[in-house]
CSV table of C-alpha atoms in Angstrom, one decimal:
chain,number,residue,atom,x,y,z
A,1,UNK,CA,-14.1,-33.0,-12.6
A,2,UNK,CA,-14.0,-35.7,-15.3
A,3,UNK,CA,-10.8,-35.9,-17.3
A,4,UNK,CA,-11.0,-34.8,-20.9
A,5,UNK,CA,-9.7,-37.3,-23.4
A,6,UNK,CA,-7.1,-35.7,-25.7
A,7,UNK,CA,-8.3,-35.1,-29.2
A,8,UNK,CA,-7.0,-37.8,-31.5
A,9,UNK,CA,-5.1,-36.6,-34.6
A,10,UNK,CA,-5.2,-39.0,-37.5
A,11,UNK,CA,-2.3,-39.5,-39.8
A,12,UNK,CA,-2.1,-37.3,-42.9
A,13,UNK,CA,-2.8,-40.4,-45.1
A,14,UNK,CA,-6.1,-41.2,-43.3
A,15,UNK,CA,-7.1,-37.5,-43.2
A,16,UNK,CA,-6.7,-37.4,-47.0
A,17,UNK,CA,-8.9,-40.5,-47.4
A,18,UNK,CA,-11.5,-39.1,-45.0
A,19,UNK,CA,-11.7,-35.8,-46.9
A,20,UNK,CA,-12.6,-37.4,-50.1
A,21,UNK,CA,-16.0,-38.3,-48.6
A,22,UNK,CA,-16.5,-41.4,-50.7
A,23,UNK,CA,-16.7,-45.1,-50.0
A,24,UNK,CA,-13.4,-47.0,-50.1
A,25,UNK,CA,-13.4,-50.9,-50.0
A,26,UNK,CA,-10.4,-53.1,-49.5
A,27,UNK,CA,-7.8,-50.4,-50.2
A,28,UNK,CA,-4.4,-51.8,-49.7
A,29,UNK,CA,-1.9,-49.4,-48.0
A,30,UNK,CA,1.7,-50.4,-47.5
A,31,UNK,CA,4.3,-48.8,-45.4
A,32,UNK,CA,5.6,-48.5,-41.9
A,33,UNK,CA,3.6,-45.4,-40.9
A,34,UNK,CA,0.7,-46.0,-38.6
A,35,UNK,CA,-2.7,-44.8,-40.0
A,36,UNK,CA,-3.7,-43.3,-36.7
A,37,UNK,CA,-0.6,-41.3,-36.1
A,38,UNK,CA,2.2,-40.1,-38.5
A,39,UNK,CA,4.8,-40.5,-35.7
A,40,UNK,CA,4.1,-44.1,-34.7
A,41,UNK,CA,5.6,-47.0,-36.7
A,42,UNK,CA,3.6,-50.2,-37.5
A,43,UNK,CA,5.7,-52.7,-35.7
A,44,UNK,CA,5.0,-56.1,-37.4
A,45,UNK,CA,5.4,-57.1,-41.0
A,46,UNK,CA,1.7,-58.0,-41.1
A,47,UNK,CA,0.8,-54.5,-39.8
A,48,UNK,CA,2.7,-52.9,-42.7
A,49,UNK,CA,0.1,-54.3,-45.1
A,50,UNK,CA,-3.0,-52.5,-44.1
A,51,UNK,CA,-6.4,-53.0,-45.7
A,52,UNK,CA,-8.9,-50.2,-45.1
A,53,UNK,CA,-12.6,-49.6,-45.6
A,54,UNK,CA,-14.1,-46.1,-45.3
A,55,UNK,CA,-17.8,-45.7,-45.3
A,56,UNK,CA,-19.2,-42.1,-45.1
A,57,UNK,CA,-22.2,-41.7,-42.8
A,58,UNK,CA,-24.8,-39.5,-44.5
A,59,UNK,CA,-28.0,-37.8,-43.5
A,60,UNK,CA,-29.6,-36.8,-46.7
A,61,UNK,CA,-26.9,-35.2,-48.9
A,62,UNK,CA,-24.9,-34.1,-45.8
A,63,UNK,CA,-21.9,-36.2,-44.6
A,64,UNK,CA,-22.1,-36.4,-40.8
A,65,UNK,CA,-19.3,-38.8,-40.2
A,66,UNK,CA,-17.3,-41.7,-41.4
A,67,UNK,CA,-16.8,-45.3,-40.3
A,68,UNK,CA,-13.2,-46.4,-40.7
A,69,UNK,CA,-12.2,-50.1,-40.4
A,70,UNK,CA,-8.6,-51.2,-40.7
A,71,UNK,CA,-7.4,-54.8,-41.0
A,72,UNK,CA,-3.9,-56.0,-41.0
A,73,UNK,CA,-3.1,-58.8,-43.5
A,74,UNK,CA,-5.7,-60.2,-46.0
A,75,UNK,CA,-8.7,-58.4,-47.5
A,76,UNK,CA,-12.1,-58.2,-45.8
A,77,UNK,CA,-14.4,-61.2,-46.7
A,78,UNK,CA,-18.2,-61.1,-47.2
A,79,UNK,CA,-19.0,-61.8,-43.6
A,80,UNK,CA,-16.9,-58.8,-42.5
A,81,UNK,CA,-18.7,-56.6,-45.0
A,82,UNK,CA,-22.1,-57.6,-43.7
A,83,UNK,CA,-20.9,-56.9,-40.2
A,84,UNK,CA,-19.6,-53.5,-41.4
A,85,UNK,CA,-23.1,-52.6,-42.8
A,86,UNK,CA,-24.6,-53.4,-39.4
A,87,UNK,CA,-22.0,-51.3,-37.6
A,88,UNK,CA,-22.7,-48.5,-40.2
A,89,UNK,CA,-26.4,-48.6,-39.4
A,90,UNK,CA,-25.8,-48.4,-35.7
A,91,UNK,CA,-23.3,-45.5,-36.0
A,92,UNK,CA,-25.7,-43.6,-38.3
A,93,UNK,CA,-28.6,-44.0,-35.8
A,94,UNK,CA,-26.4,-42.8,-32.9
A,95,UNK,CA,-25.1,-39.8,-34.8
A,96,UNK,CA,-28.7,-38.9,-35.9
A,97,UNK,CA,-29.8,-39.1,-32.3
A,98,UNK,CA,-27.1,-36.7,-31.2
A,99,UNK,CA,-27.9,-34.3,-34.0
A,100,UNK,CA,-31.6,-34.5,-33.2
A,101,UNK,CA,-30.9,-33.7,-29.5
A,102,UNK,CA,-28.8,-30.7,-30.5
A,103,UNK,CA,-31.4,-29.4,-33.0
A,104,UNK,CA,-34.2,-29.8,-30.4
A,105,UNK,CA,-32.1,-27.7,-27.9
A,106,UNK,CA,-31.5,-25.0,-30.4
A,107,UNK,CA,-35.2,-24.9,-31.5
A,108,UNK,CA,-36.2,-24.6,-27.8
A,109,UNK,CA,-33.7,-21.7,-27.3
A,110,UNK,CA,-35.1,-19.9,-30.4
A,111,UNK,CA,-38.7,-20.3,-29.3
A,112,UNK,CA,-37.9,-19.2,-25.8
A,113,UNK,CA,-36.3,-16.0,-27.0
A,114,UNK,CA,-39.1,-15.3,-29.5
A,115,UNK,CA,-41.8,-15.9,-26.9
A,116,UNK,CA,-40.1,-13.7,-24.3
A,117,UNK,CA,-39.7,-10.8,-26.8
A,118,UNK,CA,-43.3,-11.0,-27.9
A,119,UNK,CA,-44.4,-10.6,-24.2
A,120,UNK,CA,-42.6,-7.3,-23.9
A,121,UNK,CA,-44.2,-3.9,-24.3
A,122,UNK,CA,-42.9,-1.4,-26.9
A,123,UNK,CA,-40.7,0.4,-24.3
A,124,UNK,CA,-39.3,-2.8,-23.1
A,125,UNK,CA,-38.4,-3.9,-26.6
A,126,UNK,CA,-36.6,-0.6,-27.0
A,127,UNK,CA,-34.6,-1.4,-23.9
A,128,UNK,CA,-33.7,-4.9,-25.2
A,129,UNK,CA,-32.6,-3.3,-28.5
A,130,UNK,CA,-30.4,-0.9,-26.7
A,131,UNK,CA,-29.1,-3.6,-24.4
A,132,UNK,CA,-28.1,-5.7,-27.5
A,133,UNK,CA,-26.3,-2.7,-29.0
A,134,UNK,CA,-24.5,-2.3,-25.6
A,135,UNK,CA,-23.4,-5.9,-25.7
A,136,UNK,CA,-21.8,-5.1,-29.1
A,137,UNK,CA,-21.4,-8.8,-30.3
A,138,UNK,CA,-20.0,-9.8,-26.9
A,139,UNK,CA,-21.7,-12.0,-24.3
A,140,UNK,CA,-21.5,-9.6,-21.4
A,141,UNK,CA,-21.4,-5.9,-20.6
A,142,UNK,CA,-21.9,-3.4,-17.8
A,143,UNK,CA,-24.7,-1.0,-18.0
A,144,UNK,CA,-25.7,1.9,-15.8
A,145,UNK,CA,-29.5,1.5,-15.5
A,146,UNK,CA,-30.4,5.1,-14.9
A,147,UNK,CA,-28.4,6.4,-17.8
A,148,UNK,CA,-29.8,3.7,-20.1
A,149,UNK,CA,-33.4,4.5,-19.0
A,150,UNK,CA,-32.8,8.2,-19.5
A,151,UNK,CA,-31.3,7.8,-23.0
A,152,UNK,CA,-34.5,6.0,-24.0
A,153,UNK,CA,-36.9,8.3,-22.2
A,154,UNK,CA,-38.3,5.4,-20.1
A,155,UNK,CA,-38.5,5.1,-16.3
A,156,UNK,CA,-35.9,3.2,-14.3
A,157,UNK,CA,-38.7,0.8,-13.1
A,158,UNK,CA,-39.6,-0.1,-16.7
A,159,UNK,CA,-36.0,-0.9,-17.4
A,160,UNK,CA,-35.7,-3.0,-14.3
A,161,UNK,CA,-39.0,-4.8,-15.2
A,162,UNK,CA,-37.6,-5.6,-18.7
A,163,UNK,CA,-34.4,-7.0,-17.3
A,164,UNK,CA,-36.3,-9.1,-14.8
A,165,UNK,CA,-38.5,-10.5,-17.6
A,166,UNK,CA,-35.5,-11.4,-19.7
A,167,UNK,CA,-33.8,-13.0,-16.7
A,168,UNK,CA,-36.8,-15.0,-15.7
A,169,UNK,CA,-37.0,-16.3,-19.3
A,170,UNK,CA,-33.4,-17.4,-19.0
A,171,UNK,CA,-32.1,-15.1,-21.7
A,172,UNK,CA,-29.8,-13.0,-19.6
A,173,UNK,CA,-28.3,-12.9,-16.1
A,174,UNK,CA,-27.9,-9.6,-14.3
A,175,UNK,CA,-25.9,-8.8,-11.3
A,176,UNK,CA,-25.7,-5.5,-9.5
A,177,UNK,CA,-22.3,-4.0,-9.0
A,178,UNK,CA,-23.6,-1.2,-6.8
A,179,UNK,CA,-22.5,2.3,-8.0
A,180,UNK,CA,-20.5,0.8,-10.9
A,181,UNK,CA,-23.7,-0.4,-12.7
A,182,UNK,CA,-25.2,-3.7,-13.5
A,183,UNK,CA,-23.3,-6.6,-15.1
A,184,UNK,CA,-25.3,-8.3,-17.9
A,185,UNK,CA,-24.5,-11.7,-19.2
A,186,UNK,CA,-26.2,-13.0,-22.4
A,187,UNK,CA,-27.3,-16.6,-21.8
A,188,UNK,CA,-29.3,-17.2,-25.0
A,189,UNK,CA,-27.7,-16.0,-28.2
A,190,UNK,CA,-31.1,-16.0,-30.0
A,191,UNK,CA,-32.1,-12.9,-28.1
A,192,UNK,CA,-30.1,-10.9,-30.7
A,193,UNK,CA,-32.0,-12.2,-33.7
A,194,UNK,CA,-35.4,-12.2,-31.9
A,195,UNK,CA,-35.7,-8.4,-31.4
């Protein structure tokens, strides 16, 4: 398994600047505290004079990230600012690609859930409704198929057919536990809103 990189905690000073959500150019920060970590000292005299640029990355009116550039010593010159704009464009494109992929996956899941529900009969939709109430805002539950079918006045075979349809659509996963019942795992959270 790949090793997870530990989440980087920025210093309180940098966090405060990032939360403002505005562009900051050539801001001079002095002090011995490192901008990346409150507990690390900046070792050299030059490093204690930090010049910072923060450019929010926006998609429409929404801020989706920030580009932070820190220089030790003198201010950023015009060439550095041009390079920063290029880096900002690249970072924006990359973040938008990721956001687009995530949105596409979510839209696919929603469409899949809606289409699967539309293909069910009235009795099968009742079963799904009851199943969702059995899940009770959790992602898994154990049902006793015969009792559930009896409570809805449907046959056991109709219930099994409904479960198979949901499973083949990738919305749930069911596993028989023998006399204990059937373990149901919700794989697609949009099943709840589609019924």
